[in-house]
Amino acid sequence: MAANAARRAHAIDPVVAEAALSGLLAARKTLPPKLFYDDEGCRLFREITRLPEYYPTRTELALLRTVAAEALPDLPPGSALVEYGGSDETKALYVLDAIPQLQTYVPVDVAAGALVQVASRLHRSRPGLAVYPVVADFLEPFALPRSVRTRPLVGFFPGSTIGNLDPAHATQFLSTARWSLSDGPFLIGVDLPKDAAILLPAYDDAQGTTAAFNRNLLHRLNREAGADFDPEGFTHRAVWNARQSRIEMHLVSQEPQVVHVAGHRISFAAGETIHTENSYKYGVAEFAALAASCGWASARVWTDAEQLFSMHLLSARGS
Ligand code: AVJ
């Protein structure tokens, strides 16, 4: 039994190892942000959303009250809400509770454990709601359950998660989503560019929760990818890259060190970084132009009074 337990503790998840290695073996080291969201990462992210410095979640929630009441008055009954990255139903409930034509909810996420919890919570709190969780990387094309495919669909992508994609991949995502949603309307939350004095603390909070969230990547690779990182040998760094209108997160190696990941030897110079996340910020006109290049019209846009965050209602052009 002890031997089994030991073997389990060192088991390598090939999907995680492969996702990590493709970035760590490159000349400029990166890790994909989707690796943030294991159980501990999801917990730390929820903690981030409650930080005083992290304005996006609370601003978007306030915005959603208005958006949900105004956005989709003519939606046909029997429509389904498809949420990209639906590992937490809080935001979707604003929409579902305000729009009675939506009796079906399809959260799509890679975090299978979180989806199980979403489904069981909703089963208790909204017994009339049909929930069809889909475990998938929503950046790739995925199949919707048969019983959902025939319904009118509404897309929902809150949180400015689209900011994780560089503009080329965002374009690809928006084009694919138009097809997955069969040209149904798409509500999407987009963080706005703003003063670095607001942006930087949001990604480098006083409590160190964002630093812990960033470092959890290394703990996760130790747990799941046969790695031997010393997570304390790396520090969290957030940078506002104004030219590319994005926040970057990095893990900075504090000294020269050698790390092993799934049998590969990876060496770090002192000060060398692993680039772990981009969070692109788009102005209203800028995002409307990006959407337009993918066949979407920004039919309506809501922003808060301080111009911190935006929500676009996209509708397929020519439909
Ligand atoms: C979930 C991608 C929208 O970019 O603000 C929060 C993730 N990273 N703090 C963001 C995140 C650091 C978040 N998104």
mmCIF file of C-alpha atoms and ligand atoms in Angstrom:
data_model
loop_
_atom_site.group_PDB
_atom_site.id
_atom_site.type_symbol
_atom_site.label_atom_id
_atom_site.label_comp_id
_atom_site.label_asym_id
_atom_site.label_seq_id
_atom_site.Cartn_x
_atom_site.Cartn_y
_atom_site.Cartn_z
ATOM 1 C CA MET A 1 0.000 0.000 0.000
ATOM 2 C CA ALA A 2 2.820 2.380 0.842
ATOM 3 C CA ALA A 3 4.443 1.615 -2.495
ATOM 4 C CA ASN A 4 1.173 2.264 -4.306
ATOM 5 C CA ALA A 5 0.685 5.546 -2.513
ATOM 6 C CA ALA A 6 4.214 6.595 -3.424
ATOM 7 C CA ARG A 7 3.664 5.655 -7.039
ATOM 8 C CA ARG A 8 0.454 7.653 -7.120
ATOM 9 C CA ALA A 9 2.120 10.684 -5.608
ATOM 10 C CA HIS A 10 4.682 10.659 -8.425
ATOM 11 C CA ALA A 11 2.259 9.773 -11.201
ATOM 12 C CA ILE A 12 2.757 11.972 -14.248
ATOM 13 C CA ASP A 13 -0.287 13.360 -15.977
ATOM 14 C CA PRO A 14 0.848 13.278 -19.610
ATOM 15 C CA VAL A 15 -1.513 16.057 -20.657
ATOM 16 C CA VAL A 16 -0.181 18.417 -17.979
ATOM 17 C CA ALA A 17 3.439 17.378 -18.597
ATOM 18 C CA GLU A 18 3.129 17.921 -22.327
ATOM 19 C CA ALA A 19 1.423 21.311 -21.947
ATOM 20 C CA ALA A 20 4.196 22.390 -19.566
ATOM 21 C CA LEU A 21 7.135 21.026 -21.550
ATOM 22 C CA SER A 22 6.180 22.621 -24.843
ATOM 23 C CA GLY A 23 6.569 26.015 -23.168
ATOM 24 C CA LEU A 24 9.482 25.237 -20.842
ATOM 25 C CA LEU A 25 11.700 23.801 -23.571
ATOM 26 C CA ALA A 26 11.335 26.912 -25.747
ATOM 27 C CA ALA A 27 14.024 29.606 -25.892
ATOM 28 C CA ARG A 28 11.691 32.045 -24.093
ATOM 29 C CA LYS A 29 10.041 29.982 -21.396
ATOM 30 C CA THR A 30 6.259 30.066 -21.027
ATOM 31 C CA LEU A 31 3.497 28.113 -19.297
ATOM 32 C CA PRO A 32 -0.087 28.152 -20.592
ATOM 33 C CA PRO A 33 -2.557 29.957 -18.257
ATOM 34 C CA LYS A 34 -5.050 27.086 -18.409
ATOM 35 C CA LEU A 35 -2.646 25.192 -16.101
ATOM 36 C CA PHE A 36 -3.462 27.674 -13.314
ATOM 37 C CA TYR A 37 -6.811 26.057 -12.673
ATOM 38 C CA ASP A 38 -6.311 22.868 -10.674
ATOM 39 C CA ASP A 39 -8.363 22.657 -7.439
ATOM 40 C CA GLU A 40 -5.891 24.824 -5.508
ATOM 41 C CA GLY A 41 -5.588 27.275 -8.417
ATOM 42 C CA CYS A 42 -9.386 27.592 -8.652
ATOM 43 C CA ARG A 43 -9.484 28.277 -4.910
ATOM 44 C CA LEU A 44 -6.767 30.935 -5.167
ATOM 45 C CA PHE A 45 -8.491 32.518 -8.164
ATOM 46 C CA ARG A 46 -11.747 32.785 -6.190
ATOM 47 C CA GLU A 47 -9.722 34.510 -3.469
ATOM 48 C CA ILE A 48 -8.293 36.932 -6.080
ATOM 49 C CA THR A 49 -11.808 37.858 -7.205
ATOM 50 C CA ARG A 50 -12.526 39.088 -3.666
ATOM 51 C CA LEU A 51 -9.351 41.193 -3.265
ATOM 52 C CA PRO A 52 -9.829 44.951 -2.924
ATOM 53 C CA GLU A 53 -7.261 45.525 -5.706
ATOM 54 C CA TYR A 54 -8.887 43.142 -8.191
ATOM 55 C CA TYR A 55 -11.612 45.367 -9.702
ATOM 56 C CA PRO A 56 -12.759 43.177 -12.663
ATOM 57 C CA THR A 57 -15.033 40.685 -10.888
ATOM 58 C CA ARG A 58 -16.947 43.103 -8.725
ATOM 59 C CA THR A 59 -17.256 45.660 -11.545
ATOM 60 C CA GLU A 60 -18.529 43.052 -13.988
ATOM 61 C CA LEU A 61 -21.041 41.674 -11.467
ATOM 62 C CA ALA A 62 -22.492 45.157 -10.949
ATOM 63 C CA LEU A 63 -22.646 45.636 -14.717
ATOM 64 C CA LEU A 64 -24.365 42.277 -15.198
ATOM 65 C CA ARG A 65 -27.460 43.383 -13.302
ATOM 66 C CA THR A 66 -28.148 45.977 -15.989
ATOM 67 C CA VAL A 67 -26.955 43.822 -18.872
ATOM 68 C CA ALA A 68 -29.112 40.843 -17.896
ATOM 69 C CA ALA A 69 -32.189 43.068 -17.647
ATOM 70 C CA GLU A 70 -31.601 44.800 -20.987
ATOM 71 C CA ALA A 71 -29.643 42.581 -23.346
ATOM 72 C CA LEU A 72 -31.928 39.888 -24.769
ATOM 73 C CA PRO A 73 -35.594 40.914 -24.637
ATOM 74 C CA ASP A 74 -36.597 38.944 -27.773
ATOM 75 C CA LEU A 75 -34.928 35.657 -26.965
ATOM 76 C CA PRO A 76 -37.089 32.652 -27.980
ATOM 77 C CA PRO A 77 -38.258 30.320 -25.173
ATOM 78 C CA GLY A 78 -36.227 27.120 -24.832
ATOM 79 C CA SER A 79 -32.913 28.881 -25.452
ATOM 80 C CA ALA A 80 -29.721 27.571 -23.807
ATOM 81 C CA LEU A 81 -26.907 29.583 -22.210
ATOM 82 C CA VAL A 82 -23.440 28.267 -23.153
ATOM 83 C CA GLU A 83 -20.753 29.573 -20.813
ATOM 84 C CA TYR A 84 -17.130 29.425 -21.918
ATOM 85 C CA GLY A 85 -15.066 28.712 -18.809
ATOM 86 C CA GLY A 86 -18.070 27.944 -16.590
ATOM 87 C CA SER A 87 -16.265 26.617 -13.528
ATOM 88 C CA ASP A 88 -18.324 28.919 -11.278
ATOM 89 C CA GLU A 89 -21.994 29.678 -11.921
ATOM 90 C CA THR A 90 -22.163 32.984 -10.011
ATOM 91 C CA LYS A 91 -22.163 35.250 -13.073
ATOM 92 C CA ALA A 92 -24.361 32.965 -15.165
ATOM 93 C CA LEU A 93 -27.035 33.074 -12.443
ATOM 94 C CA TYR A 94 -27.447 36.832 -12.997
ATOM 95 C CA VAL A 95 -28.334 36.057 -16.607
ATOM 96 C CA LEU A 96 -30.342 32.880 -15.977
ATOM 97 C CA ASP A 97 -32.411 34.451 -13.196
ATOM 98 C CA ALA A 98 -33.196 37.576 -15.230
ATOM 99 C CA ILE A 99 -34.131 35.862 -18.509
ATOM 100 C CA PRO A 100 -36.942 33.288 -18.135
ATOM 101 C CA GLN A 101 -36.502 32.008 -21.721
ATOM 102 C CA LEU A 102 -33.231 30.427 -20.547
ATOM 103 C CA GLN A 103 -34.020 27.115 -18.806
ATOM 104 C CA THR A 104 -30.868 25.318 -19.955
ATOM 105 C CA TYR A 105 -27.279 25.982 -18.895
ATOM 106 C CA VAL A 106 -24.171 24.505 -20.529
ATOM 107 C CA PRO A 107 -20.968 25.322 -18.621
ATOM 108 C CA VAL A 108 -17.857 24.416 -20.637
ATOM 109 C CA ASP A 109 -14.553 24.098 -18.777
ATOM 110 C CA VAL A 110 -11.387 22.000 -18.442
ATOM 111 C CA ALA A 111 -11.846 21.797 -14.653
ATOM 112 C CA ALA A 112 -13.932 18.616 -14.406
ATOM 113 C CA GLY A 113 -14.053 18.699 -10.595
ATOM 114 C CA ALA A 114 -15.372 22.256 -10.552
ATOM 115 C CA LEU A 115 -18.067 21.353 -13.120
ATOM 116 C CA VAL A 116 -19.343 18.509 -10.933
ATOM 117 C CA GLN A 117 -19.725 20.985 -8.074
ATOM 118 C CA VAL A 118 -21.491 23.538 -10.294
ATOM 119 C CA ALA A 119 -23.960 20.869 -11.427
ATOM 120 C CA SER A 120 -24.691 19.616 -7.920
ATOM 121 C CA ARG A 121 -25.107 23.129 -6.472
ATOM 122 C CA LEU A 122 -27.518 24.065 -9.262
ATOM 123 C CA HIS A 123 -29.427 20.821 -8.891
ATOM 124 C CA ARG A 124 -30.207 21.929 -5.336
ATOM 125 C CA SER A 125 -30.651 25.703 -5.813
ATOM 126 C CA ARG A 126 -32.364 25.748 -9.268
ATOM 127 C CA PRO A 127 -34.105 22.354 -9.628
ATOM 128 C CA GLY A 128 -35.990 23.544 -12.734
ATOM 129 C CA LEU A 129 -32.804 24.372 -14.622
ATOM 130 C CA ALA A 130 -31.394 21.753 -17.022
ATOM 131 C CA VAL A 131 -27.596 21.664 -16.651
ATOM 132 C CA TYR A 132 -25.325 19.977 -19.210
ATOM 133 C CA PRO A 133 -21.676 20.381 -18.157
ATOM 134 C CA VAL A 134 -19.127 19.893 -20.924
ATOM 135 C CA VAL A 135 -15.519 19.066 -19.982
ATOM 136 C CA ALA A 136 -13.485 20.639 -22.768
ATOM 137 C CA ASP A 137 -10.823 23.214 -23.541
ATOM 138 C CA PHE A 138 -13.152 25.867 -24.888
ATOM 139 C CA LEU A 139 -10.388 27.313 -27.041
ATOM 140 C CA GLU A 140 -10.628 24.210 -29.211
ATOM 141 C CA PRO A 141 -13.794 23.324 -31.122
ATOM 142 C CA PHE A 142 -15.982 21.101 -28.902
ATOM 143 C CA ALA A 143 -19.216 19.166 -29.391
ATOM 144 C CA LEU A 144 -22.371 20.279 -27.591
ATOM 145 C CA PRO A 145 -24.643 17.586 -26.110
ATOM 146 C CA ARG A 146 -27.260 16.390 -28.588
ATOM 147 C CA SER A 147 -30.201 17.752 -26.576
ATOM 148 C CA VAL A 148 -28.649 21.219 -26.590
ATOM 149 C CA ARG A 149 -27.518 21.424 -30.205
ATOM 150 C CA THR A 150 -31.009 21.940 -31.597
ATOM 151 C CA ARG A 151 -31.856 24.825 -29.262
ATOM 152 C CA PRO A 152 -31.376 28.523 -29.885
ATOM 153 C CA LEU A 153 -28.062 29.309 -28.175
ATOM 154 C CA VAL A 154 -26.701 32.308 -26.296
ATOM 155 C CA GLY A 155 -22.950 32.481 -25.657
ATOM 156 C CA PHE A 156 -21.590 33.853 -22.389
ATOM 157 C CA PHE A 157 -17.890 34.554 -21.836
ATOM 158 C CA PRO A 158 -17.477 36.780 -18.772
ATOM 159 C CA GLY A 159 -14.404 37.723 -16.745
ATOM 160 C CA SER A 160 -12.336 39.050 -19.650
ATOM 161 C CA THR A 161 -10.894 35.567 -20.031
ATOM 162 C CA ILE A 162 -10.621 36.402 -23.735
ATOM 163 C CA GLY A 163 -7.743 38.629 -22.594
ATOM 164 C CA ASN A 164 -5.627 35.505 -22.038
ATOM 165 C CA LEU A 165 -5.478 35.049 -25.811
ATOM 166 C CA ASP A 166 -3.239 37.086 -28.052
ATOM 167 C CA PRO A 167 -5.214 38.956 -30.726
ATOM 168 C CA ALA A 168 -4.603 36.256 -33.381
ATOM 169 C CA HIS A 169 -5.989 33.522 -31.111
ATOM 170 C CA ALA A 170 -8.820 35.774 -29.932
ATOM 171 C CA THR A 171 -9.782 36.157 -33.599
ATOM 172 C CA GLN A 172 -9.697 32.415 -34.070
ATOM 173 C CA PHE A 173 -11.777 31.901 -30.914
ATOM 174 C CA LEU A 174 -14.434 34.449 -31.903
ATOM 175 C CA SER A 175 -14.755 32.916 -35.360
ATOM 176 C CA THR A 176 -15.121 29.384 -33.964
ATOM 177 C CA ALA A 177 -17.595 30.570 -31.324
ATOM 178 C CA ARG A 178 -19.818 32.075 -34.008
ATOM 179 C CA TRP A 179 -20.004 28.646 -35.586
ATOM 180 C CA SER A 180 -20.491 26.741 -32.259
ATOM 181 C CA LEU A 181 -23.295 29.129 -31.273
ATOM 182 C CA SER A 182 -24.978 28.780 -34.699
ATOM 183 C CA ASP A 183 -24.892 32.575 -34.998
ATOM 184 C CA GLY A 184 -26.706 33.007 -31.670
ATOM 185 C CA PRO A 185 -25.944 36.168 -29.666
ATOM 186 C CA PHE A 186 -22.793 36.281 -27.554
ATOM 187 C CA LEU A 187 -22.323 38.237 -24.301
ATOM 188 C CA ILE A 188 -18.676 38.832 -23.568
ATOM 189 C CA GLY A 189 -16.922 40.664 -20.728
ATOM 190 C CA VAL A 190 -13.830 42.640 -21.727
ATOM 191 C CA ASP A 191 -11.465 44.489 -19.414
ATOM 192 C CA LEU A 192 -10.610 48.044 -20.521
ATOM 193 C CA PRO A 193 -7.126 49.608 -20.760
ATOM 194 C CA LYS A 194 -6.481 51.997 -17.882
ATOM 195 C CA ASP A 195 -3.848 53.618 -15.691
ATOM 196 C CA ALA A 196 -1.002 51.315 -14.630
ATOM 197 C CA ALA A 197 -1.594 52.566 -11.079
ATOM 198 C CA ILE A 198 -4.880 50.631 -11.091
ATOM 199 C CA LEU A 199 -3.773 47.721 -13.263
ATOM 200 C CA LEU A 200 -0.573 46.721 -11.508
ATOM 201 C CA PRO A 201 -1.953 46.271 -7.966
ATOM 202 C CA ALA A 202 -4.805 44.201 -9.455
ATOM 203 C CA TYR A 203 -2.155 41.701 -10.599
ATOM 204 C CA ASP A 204 0.269 42.143 -7.695
ATOM 205 C CA ASP A 205 -1.858 42.506 -4.563
ATOM 206 C CA ALA A 206 -0.597 43.430 -1.128
ATOM 207 C CA GLN A 207 -1.658 40.106 0.407
ATOM 208 C CA GLY A 208 0.350 38.088 -2.108
ATOM 209 C CA THR A 209 -2.613 36.037 -3.296
ATOM 210 C CA THR A 210 -1.782 36.614 -6.968
ATOM 211 C CA ALA A 211 1.828 35.630 -6.269
ATOM 212 C CA ALA A 212 0.580 32.405 -4.666
ATOM 213 C CA PHE A 213 -1.730 31.812 -7.651
ATOM 214 C CA ASN A 214 1.216 32.243 -10.031
ATOM 215 C CA ARG A 215 3.553 30.020 -7.964
ATOM 216 C CA ASN A 216 0.893 27.331 -7.657
ATOM 217 C CA LEU A 217 1.779 26.478 -11.269
ATOM 218 C CA LEU A 218 5.131 25.190 -10.019
ATOM 219 C CA HIS A 219 3.562 23.286 -7.115
ATOM 220 C CA ARG A 220 1.143 21.752 -9.596
ATOM 221 C CA LEU A 221 3.929 20.638 -11.925
ATOM 222 C CA ASN A 222 5.683 19.079 -8.915
ATOM 223 C CA ARG A 223 2.460 17.208 -8.082
ATOM 224 C CA GLU A 224 1.363 16.227 -11.561
ATOM 225 C CA ALA A 225 4.209 16.503 -14.051
ATOM 226 C CA GLY A 226 7.105 14.815 -12.239
ATOM 227 C CA ALA A 227 8.822 18.158 -11.618
ATOM 228 C CA ASP A 228 11.162 19.232 -8.810
ATOM 229 C CA PHE A 229 10.736 23.022 -8.774
ATOM 230 C CA ASP A 230 11.630 24.952 -5.639
ATOM 231 C CA PRO A 231 8.663 27.354 -5.884
ATOM 232 C CA GLU A 232 10.313 29.762 -3.437
ATOM 233 C CA GLY A 233 13.224 30.062 -5.869
ATOM 234 C CA PHE A 234 10.911 32.033 -8.191
ATOM 235 C CA THR A 235 9.239 35.373 -7.530
ATOM 236 C CA HIS A 236 6.026 36.756 -8.944
ATOM 237 C CA ARG A 237 6.251 39.714 -11.325
ATOM 238 C CA ALA A 238 3.441 41.655 -13.004
ATOM 239 C CA VAL A 239 4.252 44.051 -15.866
ATOM 240 C CA TRP A 240 2.000 46.467 -17.798
ATOM 241 C CA ASN A 241 3.061 46.215 -21.444
ATOM 242 C CA ALA A 242 1.430 49.408 -22.755
ATOM 243 C CA ARG A 243 2.529 48.906 -26.347
ATOM 244 C CA GLN A 244 0.672 45.587 -26.551
ATOM 245 C CA SER A 245 -2.040 46.687 -24.106
ATOM 246 C CA ARG A 246 -1.551 43.725 -21.838
ATOM 247 C CA ILE A 247 -0.644 42.775 -18.289
ATOM 248 C CA GLU A 248 2.032 40.100 -18.250
ATOM 249 C CA MET A 249 2.696 37.748 -15.360
ATOM 250 C CA HIS A 250 6.053 36.110 -14.945
ATOM 251 C CA LEU A 251 7.868 33.837 -12.490
ATOM 252 C CA VAL A 252 11.433 35.089 -12.104
ATOM 253 C CA SER A 253 14.218 32.665 -11.239
ATOM 254 C CA GLN A 254 16.076 34.103 -8.255
ATOM 255 C CA GLU A 255 19.320 32.298 -9.053
ATOM 256 C CA PRO A 256 20.853 29.976 -11.612
ATOM 257 C CA GLN A 257 19.076 26.647 -11.155
ATOM 258 C CA VAL A 258 18.350 23.351 -12.848
ATOM 259 C CA VAL A 259 14.865 21.829 -12.688
ATOM 260 C CA HIS A 260 13.580 18.507 -13.958
ATOM 261 C CA VAL A 261 10.159 18.120 -15.532
ATOM 262 C CA ALA A 262 8.987 14.662 -16.621
ATOM 263 C CA GLY A 263 12.574 13.549 -17.095
ATOM 264 C CA HIS A 264 13.690 16.680 -18.992
ATOM 265 C CA ARG A 265 16.440 18.895 -17.614
ATOM 266 C CA ILE A 266 15.615 22.598 -17.721
ATOM 267 C CA SER A 267 18.140 25.231 -16.675
ATOM 268 C CA PHE A 268 17.438 28.789 -15.585
ATOM 269 C CA ALA A 269 19.778 31.762 -15.495
ATOM 270 C CA ALA A 270 19.425 34.187 -12.586
ATOM 271 C CA GLY A 271 16.654 36.641 -13.508
ATOM 272 C CA GLU A 272 15.322 34.454 -16.320
ATOM 273 C CA THR A 273 11.528 34.371 -16.377
ATOM 274 C CA ILE A 274 8.722 31.974 -17.168
ATOM 275 C CA HIS A 275 6.008 34.024 -18.847
ATOM 276 C CA THR A 276 2.826 32.547 -17.354
ATOM 277 C CA GLU A 277 0.007 34.828 -18.484
ATOM 278 C CA ASN A 278 -1.065 37.678 -20.711
ATOM 279 C CA SER A 279 -4.175 39.638 -19.895
ATOM 280 C CA TYR A 280 -4.993 41.855 -22.889
ATOM 281 C CA LYS A 281 -7.139 44.950 -22.354
ATOM 282 C CA TYR A 282 -9.277 46.295 -25.236
ATOM 283 C CA GLY A 283 -10.934 49.680 -25.642
ATOM 284 C CA VAL A 284 -14.592 49.565 -26.717
ATOM 285 C CA ALA A 285 -13.942 50.529 -30.358
ATOM 286 C CA GLU A 286 -10.910 48.293 -30.526
ATOM 287 C CA PHE A 287 -12.818 45.222 -29.369
ATOM 288 C CA ALA A 288 -15.733 46.021 -31.683
ATOM 289 C CA ALA A 289 -13.249 46.097 -34.587
ATOM 290 C CA LEU A 290 -11.721 42.775 -33.548
ATOM 291 C CA ALA A 291 -15.207 41.222 -33.348
ATOM 292 C CA ALA A 292 -16.153 42.719 -36.708
ATOM 293 C CA SER A 293 -13.176 41.016 -38.334
ATOM 294 C CA CYS A 294 -14.709 37.700 -37.150
ATOM 295 C CA GLY A 295 -18.197 38.295 -38.499
ATOM 296 C CA TRP A 296 -19.687 39.709 -35.299
ATOM 297 C CA ALA A 297 -21.294 43.121 -34.796
ATOM 298 C CA SER A 298 -21.030 44.707 -31.372
ATOM 299 C CA ALA A 299 -24.765 45.408 -31.115
ATOM 300 C CA ARG A 300 -24.560 47.013 -27.686
ATOM 301 C CA VAL A 301 -21.906 47.832 -25.111
ATOM 302 C CA TRP A 302 -22.230 48.521 -21.397
ATOM 303 C CA THR A 303 -19.469 50.040 -19.253
ATOM 304 C CA ASP A 304 -19.360 51.108 -15.605
ATOM 305 C CA ALA A 305 -19.189 54.792 -14.668
ATOM 306 C CA GLU A 306 -15.440 54.617 -14.015
ATOM 307 C CA GLN A 307 -14.754 52.947 -17.400
ATOM 308 C CA LEU A 308 -13.017 50.008 -15.756
ATOM 309 C CA PHE A 309 -14.783 47.154 -17.525
ATOM 310 C CA SER A 310 -17.053 46.523 -20.516
ATOM 311 C CA MET A 311 -19.636 43.999 -21.643
ATOM 312 C CA HIS A 312 -20.362 43.596 -25.357
ATOM 313 C CA LEU A 313 -23.454 41.993 -26.857
ATOM 314 C CA LEU A 314 -22.248 40.518 -30.145
ATOM 315 C CA SER A 315 -24.665 39.500 -32.856
ATOM 316 C CA ALA A 316 -23.735 37.652 -36.026
ATOM 317 C CA ARG A 317 -23.574 40.106 -38.905
ATOM 318 C CA GLY A 318 -26.060 39.459 -41.640
ATOM 319 C CA SER A 319 -28.271 37.140 -39.601
HETATM 320 C C1 AVJ B 1 -9.400 34.900 -15.447
HETATM 321 C C2 AVJ B 1 -7.904 35.469 -17.161
HETATM 322 C C3 AVJ B 1 -9.623 36.966 -16.553
HETATM 323 O O1 AVJ B 1 -6.563 37.984 -16.525
HETATM 324 O O2 AVJ B 1 -7.534 38.989 -14.872
HETATM 325 C C4 AVJ B 1 -6.260 37.172 -12.319
HETATM 326 C C5 AVJ B 1 -6.754 35.778 -14.433
HETATM 327 N N1 AVJ B 1 -4.585 36.379 -13.390
HETATM 328 N N2 AVJ B 1 -5.135 37.527 -11.689
HETATM 329 C C6 AVJ B 1 -7.246 37.980 -15.501
HETATM 330 C C7 AVJ B 1 -5.896 36.437 -13.397
HETATM 331 C C8 AVJ B 1 -4.143 37.044 -12.328
HETATM 332 C C9 AVJ B 1 -7.824 36.657 -14.987
HETATM 333 N N3 AVJ B 1 -8.659 35.986 -16.022
#
